[in-house]
């Protein structure tokens, strides 16, 4: 299921409705957020019928400017309005009967003083949020000069203010695939055409941890000067592949690991052969002895809760000692979990004594999203998205790249490659060789 966010620059246009249906049908969209609709909400009925969506929330346009519509398929999603203004709609979205998150759809005014008022409202909203939250839409601002091309010089002061706003809301820009710039502006005299990244999806840490497989993609710009943004919720790669074997640093924290290594390591063998033979033993030891850290942590939490409940009814020295032992095991497990995520995140620093598990988990998720290849262009300049086709395409590319161009080569003799020496030059070389031999 997906969410589509689009600054359509006028929803009453018949071409917009036709283009919108194309986006929705192709990408399994269940929620559509339209920005700058420039029309009253009564114009929405035709779009609702065309998309076969049943519910909508409106923020009316002010004359021929502004306007926000949130339209959704009530069979897939449930949307609850929390607050709204002329520049945003803040809501709670539920799907699959149990998954939920907060979403703030943004259409920031082109006027900076009005934008600042909206930023203050959104900052106030962010203060009490402790659940997954995204803010998405047309921010009419950029964070740095790299988010702009063409036109006049970038106002770095405005960029700094916008970056500080996102930081104050505790959200980060979610990286998306597709066009680098999401808005195409005018072309002024003696200047290149302006392109900016005005449309964004920003998320807090709770969103990134819960929806780590979510993909955000920029769709083609059609009948508007803005690219639509597509949020694919929990887009999981369903193809199975065996994981590469990696040494887990947390194993060293287990007292049984050194005994295991002394038993299985045979120093008389060649090192590569020994490592190859050791791998299945390590896999088996990890599964049967070390175990799953996350499951172990949850089990220890449950044991502590059960013991404390029993102690509240009837306390004893045996239960006290048992609780201390389990809490000691829990501390060790938490240290191992932190070490595990630290290793996966490949981050270079850690604050002593601070349990930064969530931080390292987030860094790992961000690194995975950056490294993930979700689609590539084929030889016909079309997009490949199916995981099996992607794998085949990459293998074929490198197979062609490194294969022999001509399997049967013949030596080419060319007398012009090495010029003949004259008799004087030959005699000089012979004389030199004799002198060097005497030396």
CSV table of C-alpha atoms in Angstrom, one decimal:
chain,number,residue,atom,x,y,z
A,1,UNK,CA,0.0,0.0,0.0
A,2,UNK,CA,1.2,3.5,-0.8
A,3,UNK,CA,0.6,7.2,-0.1
A,4,UNK,CA,0.8,9.8,-2.9
A,5,UNK,CA,1.7,13.4,-2.2
A,6,UNK,CA,1.5,15.9,-5.0
A,7,UNK,CA,1.4,19.6,-5.5
A,8,UNK,CA,-0.9,19.5,-8.5
A,9,UNK,CA,-1.3,23.3,-9.0
A,10,UNK,CA,-5.0,23.2,-9.6
A,11,UNK,CA,-7.1,20.0,-9.0
A,12,UNK,CA,-10.1,21.3,-11.0
A,13,UNK,CA,-8.2,20.7,-14.2
A,14,UNK,CA,-9.5,17.6,-16.0
A,15,UNK,CA,-6.0,16.6,-17.0
A,16,UNK,CA,-5.0,16.4,-13.3
A,17,UNK,CA,-7.8,14.0,-12.5
A,18,UNK,CA,-6.7,11.7,-15.4
A,19,UNK,CA,-3.1,11.9,-14.4
A,20,UNK,CA,-3.9,11.2,-10.8
A,21,UNK,CA,-5.9,8.1,-11.6
A,22,UNK,CA,-2.9,6.9,-13.6
A,23,UNK,CA,-0.6,7.3,-10.6
A,24,UNK,CA,-3.1,5.6,-8.2
A,25,UNK,CA,-3.8,2.6,-10.4
A,26,UNK,CA,-0.2,1.9,-11.2
A,27,UNK,CA,1.2,2.2,-7.6
A,28,UNK,CA,-1.6,0.7,-5.4
A,29,UNK,CA,-2.2,4.1,-3.7
A,30,UNK,CA,-4.6,4.1,-0.8
A,31,UNK,CA,-4.2,7.8,0.3
A,32,UNK,CA,-3.8,10.8,-1.9
A,33,UNK,CA,-2.7,14.2,-0.5
A,34,UNK,CA,-3.2,17.0,-3.0
A,35,UNK,CA,-1.5,20.4,-2.4
A,36,UNK,CA,-2.3,23.8,-3.8
A,37,UNK,CA,-5.6,22.6,-5.3
A,38,UNK,CA,-6.7,26.2,-6.0
A,39,UNK,CA,-10.3,25.2,-5.9
A,40,UNK,CA,-13.2,24.6,-3.5
A,41,UNK,CA,-13.9,21.2,-2.0
A,42,UNK,CA,-17.0,20.7,-4.0
A,43,UNK,CA,-14.8,20.1,-7.1
A,44,UNK,CA,-13.4,17.0,-5.3
A,45,UNK,CA,-16.5,14.8,-6.0
A,46,UNK,CA,-15.5,14.0,-9.5
A,47,UNK,CA,-12.0,13.0,-8.4
A,48,UNK,CA,-13.5,10.8,-5.6
A,49,UNK,CA,-15.7,9.0,-8.1
A,50,UNK,CA,-12.8,8.6,-10.6
A,51,UNK,CA,-10.5,7.1,-7.9
A,52,UNK,CA,-13.4,5.2,-6.2
A,53,UNK,CA,-12.3,6.6,-2.9
A,54,UNK,CA,-14.9,7.1,-0.2
A,55,UNK,CA,-13.5,9.6,2.3
A,56,UNK,CA,-11.8,13.1,2.3
A,57,UNK,CA,-10.6,15.9,4.5
A,58,UNK,CA,-10.4,19.4,3.0
A,59,UNK,CA,-8.6,22.7,3.7
A,60,UNK,CA,-10.3,25.2,1.5
A,61,UNK,CA,-8.4,27.2,-1.0
A,62,UNK,CA,-8.2,31.0,-0.5
A,63,UNK,CA,-9.5,32.2,-3.8
A,64,UNK,CA,-7.2,30.8,-6.4
A,65,UNK,CA,-4.3,30.0,-4.0
A,66,UNK,CA,-3.6,27.2,-1.5
A,67,UNK,CA,-5.9,24.4,-0.7
A,68,UNK,CA,-5.2,20.9,0.8
A,69,UNK,CA,-7.1,17.7,0.2
A,70,UNK,CA,-6.6,14.3,1.8
A,71,UNK,CA,-8.5,11.6,0.0
A,72,UNK,CA,-8.4,7.9,1.0
A,73,UNK,CA,-9.7,4.5,0.3
A,74,UNK,CA,-11.7,3.7,3.5
A,75,UNK,CA,-11.4,-0.1,2.7
A,76,UNK,CA,-7.6,0.1,3.3
A,77,UNK,CA,-7.0,3.1,5.6
A,78,UNK,CA,-8.7,5.0,8.4
A,79,UNK,CA,-7.8,8.7,8.8
A,80,UNK,CA,-8.6,10.7,11.9
A,81,UNK,CA,-8.2,14.5,11.7
A,82,UNK,CA,-6.3,16.0,14.7
A,83,UNK,CA,-5.8,19.6,13.6
A,84,UNK,CA,-5.6,21.7,10.5
A,85,UNK,CA,-4.8,25.2,9.2
A,86,UNK,CA,-4.4,26.9,5.8
A,87,UNK,CA,-0.9,25.4,5.5
A,88,UNK,CA,-1.2,21.9,7.0
A,89,UNK,CA,-3.4,19.0,8.0
A,90,UNK,CA,-2.3,16.9,11.0
A,91,UNK,CA,-3.9,13.5,11.2
A,92,UNK,CA,-3.6,9.9,12.5
A,93,UNK,CA,-3.5,7.1,9.9
A,94,UNK,CA,-4.4,3.5,10.6
A,95,UNK,CA,-4.1,0.5,8.3
A,96,UNK,CA,-4.1,-3.3,8.6
A,97,UNK,CA,-6.3,-2.9,11.7
A,98,UNK,CA,-3.3,-2.4,14.0
A,99,UNK,CA,-0.6,-0.3,12.3
A,100,UNK,CA,-0.8,3.5,12.9
A,101,UNK,CA,1.3,6.6,12.6
A,102,UNK,CA,0.9,10.4,12.6
A,103,UNK,CA,1.2,12.3,9.4
A,104,UNK,CA,1.3,16.1,8.8
A,105,UNK,CA,0.6,17.1,5.2
A,106,UNK,CA,2.4,20.4,4.5
A,107,UNK,CA,1.8,23.1,1.9
A,108,UNK,CA,4.0,26.0,3.1
A,109,UNK,CA,3.1,29.4,1.9
A,110,UNK,CA,5.4,31.1,-0.6
A,111,UNK,CA,5.4,34.1,1.8
A,112,UNK,CA,8.1,33.7,4.4
A,113,UNK,CA,6.2,35.4,7.2
A,114,UNK,CA,3.3,33.1,6.8
A,115,UNK,CA,5.6,30.1,6.6
A,116,UNK,CA,7.2,31.0,9.9
A,117,UNK,CA,3.7,31.0,11.6
A,118,UNK,CA,3.2,27.5,10.2
A,119,UNK,CA,6.6,26.3,11.4
A,120,UNK,CA,5.8,27.4,14.9
A,121,UNK,CA,2.5,25.4,14.9
A,122,UNK,CA,4.3,22.3,13.6
A,123,UNK,CA,7.1,22.7,16.2
A,124,UNK,CA,4.4,22.8,18.9
A,125,UNK,CA,2.9,19.6,17.5
A,126,UNK,CA,6.2,17.8,17.5
A,127,UNK,CA,6.9,18.4,21.3
A,128,UNK,CA,4.5,15.8,22.6
A,129,UNK,CA,5.0,13.1,19.9
A,130,UNK,CA,6.4,9.7,21.0
A,131,UNK,CA,5.1,7.6,18.2
A,132,UNK,CA,5.9,7.3,14.4
A,133,UNK,CA,5.4,10.6,12.7
A,134,UNK,CA,6.1,12.0,9.2
A,135,UNK,CA,5.7,15.5,7.8
A,136,UNK,CA,5.5,15.5,4.0
A,137,UNK,CA,4.6,17.9,1.2
A,138,UNK,CA,5.7,21.1,-0.4
A,139,UNK,CA,7.9,22.9,2.1
A,140,UNK,CA,8.8,25.8,-0.2
A,141,UNK,CA,12.3,25.8,1.4
A,142,UNK,CA,15.6,24.1,0.9
A,143,UNK,CA,18.3,23.0,3.4
A,144,UNK,CA,21.4,23.8,1.4
A,145,UNK,CA,22.7,25.0,-2.0
A,146,UNK,CA,22.9,21.4,-3.2
A,147,UNK,CA,19.1,21.3,-3.3
A,148,UNK,CA,19.0,24.0,-5.9
A,149,UNK,CA,20.3,24.4,-9.5
A,150,UNK,CA,20.2,27.5,-11.7
A,151,UNK,CA,18.8,30.9,-10.9
A,152,UNK,CA,20.4,33.4,-8.6
A,153,UNK,CA,22.6,32.7,-5.6
A,154,UNK,CA,21.2,30.6,-2.8
A,155,UNK,CA,20.2,32.4,0.4
A,156,UNK,CA,22.2,30.4,3.0
A,157,UNK,CA,20.5,32.2,5.9
A,158,UNK,CA,17.1,30.9,4.9
A,159,UNK,CA,18.6,27.4,4.4
A,160,UNK,CA,20.0,27.6,8.0
A,161,UNK,CA,16.6,28.6,9.4
A,162,UNK,CA,14.9,25.7,7.6
A,163,UNK,CA,17.5,23.2,8.8
A,164,UNK,CA,17.0,24.5,12.4
A,165,UNK,CA,13.2,24.0,12.1
A,166,UNK,CA,13.6,20.4,11.1
A,167,UNK,CA,16.1,19.8,13.9
A,168,UNK,CA,13.7,21.4,16.4
A,169,UNK,CA,11.0,19.0,15.2
A,170,UNK,CA,13.4,16.0,15.7
A,171,UNK,CA,12.9,14.8,12.1
A,172,UNK,CA,15.3,14.1,9.3
A,173,UNK,CA,14.8,14.2,5.5
A,174,UNK,CA,14.0,10.7,4.2
A,175,UNK,CA,16.2,9.9,1.2
A,176,UNK,CA,14.2,9.0,-1.9
A,177,UNK,CA,15.0,7.7,-5.3
A,178,UNK,CA,14.2,9.4,-8.6
A,179,UNK,CA,14.7,13.0,-9.6
A,180,UNK,CA,17.0,15.0,-7.4
A,181,UNK,CA,14.9,18.2,-7.8
A,182,UNK,CA,11.1,18.1,-7.3
A,183,UNK,CA,10.2,21.5,-8.7
A,184,UNK,CA,11.0,23.1,-12.0
A,185,UNK,CA,10.9,26.9,-11.9
A,186,UNK,CA,11.0,29.7,-14.5
A,187,UNK,CA,14.0,30.7,-16.6
A,188,UNK,CA,15.1,34.3,-16.1
A,189,UNK,CA,17.2,36.4,-18.5
A,190,UNK,CA,20.9,35.4,-18.5
A,191,UNK,CA,20.3,32.7,-15.9
A,192,UNK,CA,19.8,29.0,-16.1
A,193,UNK,CA,16.3,27.5,-15.4
A,194,UNK,CA,15.7,27.0,-11.7
A,195,UNK,CA,15.3,23.5,-10.1
A,196,UNK,CA,14.8,23.0,-6.4
A,197,UNK,CA,14.0,20.1,-4.0
A,198,UNK,CA,11.0,21.7,-2.4
A,199,UNK,CA,9.0,18.5,-1.8
A,200,UNK,CA,10.1,16.3,1.0
A,201,UNK,CA,9.2,13.5,3.3
A,202,UNK,CA,10.7,13.9,6.8
A,203,UNK,CA,10.4,11.4,9.6
A,204,UNK,CA,11.2,11.1,13.3
A,205,UNK,CA,13.2,8.3,14.9
A,206,UNK,CA,10.1,6.3,15.8
A,207,UNK,CA,9.0,6.2,12.2
A,208,UNK,CA,12.4,5.0,10.9
A,209,UNK,CA,12.6,2.2,13.5
A,210,UNK,CA,9.0,1.0,12.8
A,211,UNK,CA,8.9,1.4,9.1
A,212,UNK,CA,12.5,0.7,8.2
A,213,UNK,CA,11.5,-1.0,4.8
A,214,UNK,CA,9.5,2.0,3.6
A,215,UNK,CA,10.5,3.4,0.2
A,216,UNK,CA,10.0,7.0,-1.0
A,217,UNK,CA,10.1,7.6,-4.7
A,218,UNK,CA,9.9,10.7,-6.9
A,219,UNK,CA,7.4,10.1,-9.8
A,220,UNK,CA,7.6,11.8,-13.2
A,221,UNK,CA,6.4,15.5,-13.4
A,222,UNK,CA,3.2,15.5,-15.5
A,223,UNK,CA,0.7,18.4,-15.9
A,224,UNK,CA,2.4,20.2,-13.0
A,225,UNK,CA,5.7,21.8,-12.2
A,226,UNK,CA,6.1,19.5,-9.1
A,227,UNK,CA,7.1,15.8,-9.0
A,228,UNK,CA,4.7,13.7,-7.0
A,229,UNK,CA,6.2,11.7,-4.1
A,230,UNK,CA,5.2,8.1,-3.5
A,231,UNK,CA,5.6,6.5,-0.1
A,232,UNK,CA,5.5,2.7,-0.3
A,233,UNK,CA,4.8,1.4,3.2
A,234,UNK,CA,7.0,-1.4,4.3
A,235,UNK,CA,8.1,-2.3,0.8
A,236,UNK,CA,9.8,-5.6,1.6
A,237,UNK,CA,12.1,-7.5,-0.8
A,238,UNK,CA,10.5,-10.9,-0.8
A,239,UNK,CA,13.3,-12.8,-2.6
A,240,UNK,CA,15.3,-15.0,-0.2
A,241,UNK,CA,19.0,-15.2,-0.3
A,242,UNK,CA,21.5,-16.7,2.0
A,243,UNK,CA,23.2,-14.2,4.3
A,244,UNK,CA,27.0,-13.8,4.2
A,245,UNK,CA,28.8,-15.2,7.2
A,246,UNK,CA,30.2,-12.5,9.5
A,247,UNK,CA,32.0,-12.7,12.8
A,248,UNK,CA,29.9,-11.2,15.6
A,249,UNK,CA,31.9,-9.1,18.0
A,250,UNK,CA,29.4,-9.9,20.8
A,251,UNK,CA,30.5,-13.5,20.8
A,252,UNK,CA,33.7,-12.5,22.7
A,253,UNK,CA,31.6,-11.4,25.6
A,254,UNK,CA,30.3,-15.0,26.1
A,255,UNK,CA,32.5,-17.0,28.6
A,256,UNK,CA,32.0,-20.2,26.6
A,257,UNK,CA,33.4,-18.8,23.3
A,258,UNK,CA,37.1,-19.2,24.1
A,259,UNK,CA,36.6,-22.8,25.1
A,260,UNK,CA,34.7,-23.4,21.9
A,261,UNK,CA,37.5,-21.8,19.8
A,262,UNK,CA,40.2,-23.9,21.5
A,263,UNK,CA,38.3,-27.0,20.7
A,264,UNK,CA,37.5,-26.3,17.1
A,265,UNK,CA,40.6,-24.4,15.9
A,266,UNK,CA,43.3,-26.6,14.4
A,267,UNK,CA,46.5,-24.5,13.9
A,268,UNK,CA,48.2,-27.2,11.7
A,269,UNK,CA,46.0,-26.5,8.7
A,270,UNK,CA,46.4,-23.7,6.2
A,271,UNK,CA,44.6,-20.5,7.4
A,272,UNK,CA,42.0,-20.2,4.6
A,273,UNK,CA,41.1,-23.9,4.9
A,274,UNK,CA,40.8,-23.6,8.7
A,275,UNK,CA,38.5,-20.5,8.4
A,276,UNK,CA,36.4,-22.3,5.8
A,277,UNK,CA,36.0,-25.4,8.1
A,278,UNK,CA,35.3,-23.2,11.1
A,279,UNK,CA,32.4,-21.3,9.6
A,280,UNK,CA,29.7,-24.1,10.0
A,281,UNK,CA,30.8,-24.7,13.6
A,282,UNK,CA,30.4,-21.0,14.4
A,283,UNK,CA,26.9,-20.9,12.8
A,284,UNK,CA,25.8,-23.9,14.8
A,285,UNK,CA,27.3,-22.5,18.1
A,286,UNK,CA,25.6,-19.1,17.5
A,287,UNK,CA,22.3,-20.8,17.0
A,288,UNK,CA,22.4,-23.4,19.8
A,289,UNK,CA,24.6,-21.7,22.5
A,290,UNK,CA,24.8,-17.9,22.0
A,291,UNK,CA,21.2,-17.7,20.8
A,292,UNK,CA,19.1,-14.8,19.5
A,293,UNK,CA,19.9,-11.6,21.5
A,294,UNK,CA,16.5,-10.0,21.0
A,295,UNK,CA,14.5,-13.1,22.1
A,296,UNK,CA,16.8,-13.6,25.0
A,297,UNK,CA,16.3,-10.0,26.2
A,298,UNK,CA,12.5,-10.4,26.0
A,299,UNK,CA,12.6,-13.7,27.9
A,300,UNK,CA,14.7,-12.2,30.6
A,301,UNK,CA,12.3,-9.2,30.9
A,302,UNK,CA,9.4,-11.6,31.3
A,303,UNK,CA,11.2,-13.7,34.0
A,304,UNK,CA,12.0,-10.5,36.0
A,305,UNK,CA,8.4,-9.4,35.8
A,306,UNK,CA,7.1,-12.9,36.9
A,307,UNK,CA,9.6,-13.0,39.8
A,308,UNK,CA,8.7,-9.5,41.0
A,309,UNK,CA,5.0,-10.4,40.8
A,310,UNK,CA,5.6,-13.5,43.0
A,311,UNK,CA,7.8,-11.6,45.4
A,312,UNK,CA,5.0,-9.1,45.9
A,313,UNK,CA,2.9,-12.0,47.3
A,314,UNK,CA,5.5,-14.0,49.1
A,315,UNK,CA,9.2,-12.9,49.2
A,316,UNK,CA,12.2,-15.1,49.9
A,317,UNK,CA,16.0,-15.0,49.8
A,318,UNK,CA,16.0,-17.6,47.0
A,319,UNK,CA,13.7,-15.3,44.8
A,320,UNK,CA,15.9,-12.3,45.6
A,321,UNK,CA,19.1,-14.1,44.5
A,322,UNK,CA,17.3,-15.4,41.4
A,323,UNK,CA,16.2,-11.9,40.4
A,324,UNK,CA,19.7,-10.6,40.9
A,325,UNK,CA,21.1,-13.3,38.7
A,326,UNK,CA,18.6,-12.7,35.9
A,327,UNK,CA,19.2,-8.9,36.1
A,328,UNK,CA,22.9,-9.6,35.7
A,329,UNK,CA,22.2,-11.7,32.7
A,330,UNK,CA,20.0,-9.0,31.3
A,331,UNK,CA,22.8,-6.4,31.7
A,332,UNK,CA,25.1,-8.7,29.8
A,333,UNK,CA,22.5,-9.2,27.1
A,334,UNK,CA,21.9,-5.4,26.7
A,335,UNK,CA,25.7,-4.9,26.4
A,336,UNK,CA,25.8,-7.6,23.7
A,337,UNK,CA,22.9,-6.0,21.9
A,338,UNK,CA,24.5,-2.6,21.9
A,339,UNK,CA,27.7,-4.2,20.6
A,340,UNK,CA,25.8,-6.0,17.9
A,341,UNK,CA,24.1,-2.8,16.6
A,342,UNK,CA,27.4,-0.9,16.9
A,343,UNK,CA,29.1,-3.4,14.7
A,344,UNK,CA,26.2,-3.3,12.2
A,345,UNK,CA,26.0,0.5,12.1
A,346,UNK,CA,29.8,0.7,11.3
A,347,UNK,CA,29.8,3.9,13.4
A,348,UNK,CA,33.1,5.1,14.9
A,349,UNK,CA,32.2,6.4,18.3
A,350,UNK,CA,30.2,5.5,21.4
A,351,UNK,CA,29.5,7.4,24.6
A,352,UNK,CA,30.8,5.4,27.6
A,353,UNK,CA,28.1,3.9,29.8
A,354,UNK,CA,25.3,5.2,27.6
A,355,UNK,CA,22.9,2.6,26.1
A,356,UNK,CA,22.7,3.9,22.5
A,357,UNK,CA,21.0,0.9,21.0
A,358,UNK,CA,18.2,2.9,19.3
A,359,UNK,CA,20.8,5.3,17.9
A,360,UNK,CA,22.9,2.5,16.3
A,361,UNK,CA,19.8,0.7,15.1
A,362,UNK,CA,18.8,3.9,13.3
A,363,UNK,CA,22.2,4.4,11.8
A,364,UNK,CA,22.0,0.8,10.5
A,365,UNK,CA,18.6,1.4,8.9
A,366,UNK,CA,19.8,4.6,7.3
A,367,UNK,CA,22.9,2.9,5.9
A,368,UNK,CA,20.8,0.0,4.5
A,369,UNK,CA,18.4,2.4,2.8
A,370,UNK,CA,21.2,4.3,1.2
A,371,UNK,CA,22.9,1.0,-0.1
A,372,UNK,CA,19.7,-0.5,-1.3
A,373,UNK,CA,19.1,-0.7,-5.1
A,374,UNK,CA,15.4,-0.7,-5.7
A,375,UNK,CA,15.4,-0.2,-9.5
A,376,UNK,CA,17.7,0.1,-12.5
A,377,UNK,CA,17.4,1.1,-16.1
A,378,UNK,CA,17.7,-1.7,-18.6
A,379,UNK,CA,19.2,-1.7,-22.1
A,380,UNK,CA,16.0,-0.3,-23.5
A,381,UNK,CA,16.1,2.7,-21.1
A,382,UNK,CA,13.1,1.3,-19.1
A,383,UNK,CA,13.0,0.7,-15.4
A,384,UNK,CA,13.5,-2.7,-13.8
A,385,UNK,CA,11.9,-3.1,-10.3
A,386,UNK,CA,11.3,-6.8,-9.9
A,387,UNK,CA,14.1,-8.2,-7.6
A,388,UNK,CA,14.7,-11.3,-9.7
A,389,UNK,CA,15.0,-9.2,-12.9
A,390,UNK,CA,17.3,-6.8,-11.1
A,391,UNK,CA,19.7,-9.6,-10.1
A,392,UNK,CA,19.7,-11.1,-13.6
A,393,UNK,CA,20.3,-7.6,-15.1
A,394,UNK,CA,23.3,-6.9,-12.8
A,395,UNK,CA,24.8,-10.3,-13.4
A,396,UNK,CA,24.5,-10.0,-17.2
A,397,UNK,CA,26.0,-6.5,-17.1
A,398,UNK,CA,29.2,-7.6,-15.3
A,399,UNK,CA,29.4,-10.8,-17.4
A,400,UNK,CA,29.4,-8.7,-20.6
A,401,UNK,CA,31.8,-6.2,-19.0
A,402,UNK,CA,34.5,-8.8,-18.1
A,403,UNK,CA,34.1,-11.3,-20.8
A,404,UNK,CA,36.7,-11.8,-23.6
A,405,UNK,CA,35.9,-9.7,-26.6
A,406,UNK,CA,37.9,-12.0,-28.9
A,407,UNK,CA,38.6,-15.5,-27.7
A,408,UNK,CA,41.0,-16.4,-30.6
A,409,UNK,CA,43.7,-13.7,-30.9
A,410,UNK,CA,46.5,-13.7,-33.4
A,411,UNK,CA,49.7,-12.0,-32.9
A,412,UNK,CA,50.2,-9.0,-35.3
A,413,UNK,CA,53.7,-8.5,-36.5
A,414,UNK,CA,54.5,-5.0,-37.5
A,415,UNK,CA,58.0,-4.0,-38.5
A,416,UNK,CA,57.2,-0.4,-37.9
A,417,UNK,CA,56.8,-1.0,-34.2
A,418,UNK,CA,60.5,-1.4,-33.5
A,419,UNK,CA,62.9,0.3,-35.9
A,420,UNK,CA,66.0,-1.5,-37.1
A,421,UNK,CA,69.4,-0.6,-35.7
A,422,UNK,CA,72.1,0.6,-38.0
A,423,UNK,CA,75.5,-1.2,-38.1
A,424,UNK,CA,77.1,1.6,-36.1
A,425,UNK,CA,74.5,1.4,-33.4
A,426,UNK,CA,74.9,-2.4,-33.2
A,427,UNK,CA,78.6,-2.2,-32.8
A,428,UNK,CA,78.3,0.5,-30.2
A,429,UNK,CA,75.9,-1.7,-28.1
A,430,UNK,CA,78.3,-4.7,-28.4
A,431,UNK,CA,81.2,-2.6,-27.3
A,432,UNK,CA,79.2,-1.3,-24.3
A,433,UNK,CA,78.2,-4.8,-23.2
A,434,UNK,CA,81.8,-6.0,-23.3
A,435,UNK,CA,83.0,-3.0,-21.2
A,436,UNK,CA,80.3,-3.6,-18.6
A,437,UNK,CA,81.2,-7.3,-18.6
A,438,UNK,CA,84.9,-6.5,-17.8
A,439,UNK,CA,83.8,-4.3,-15.0
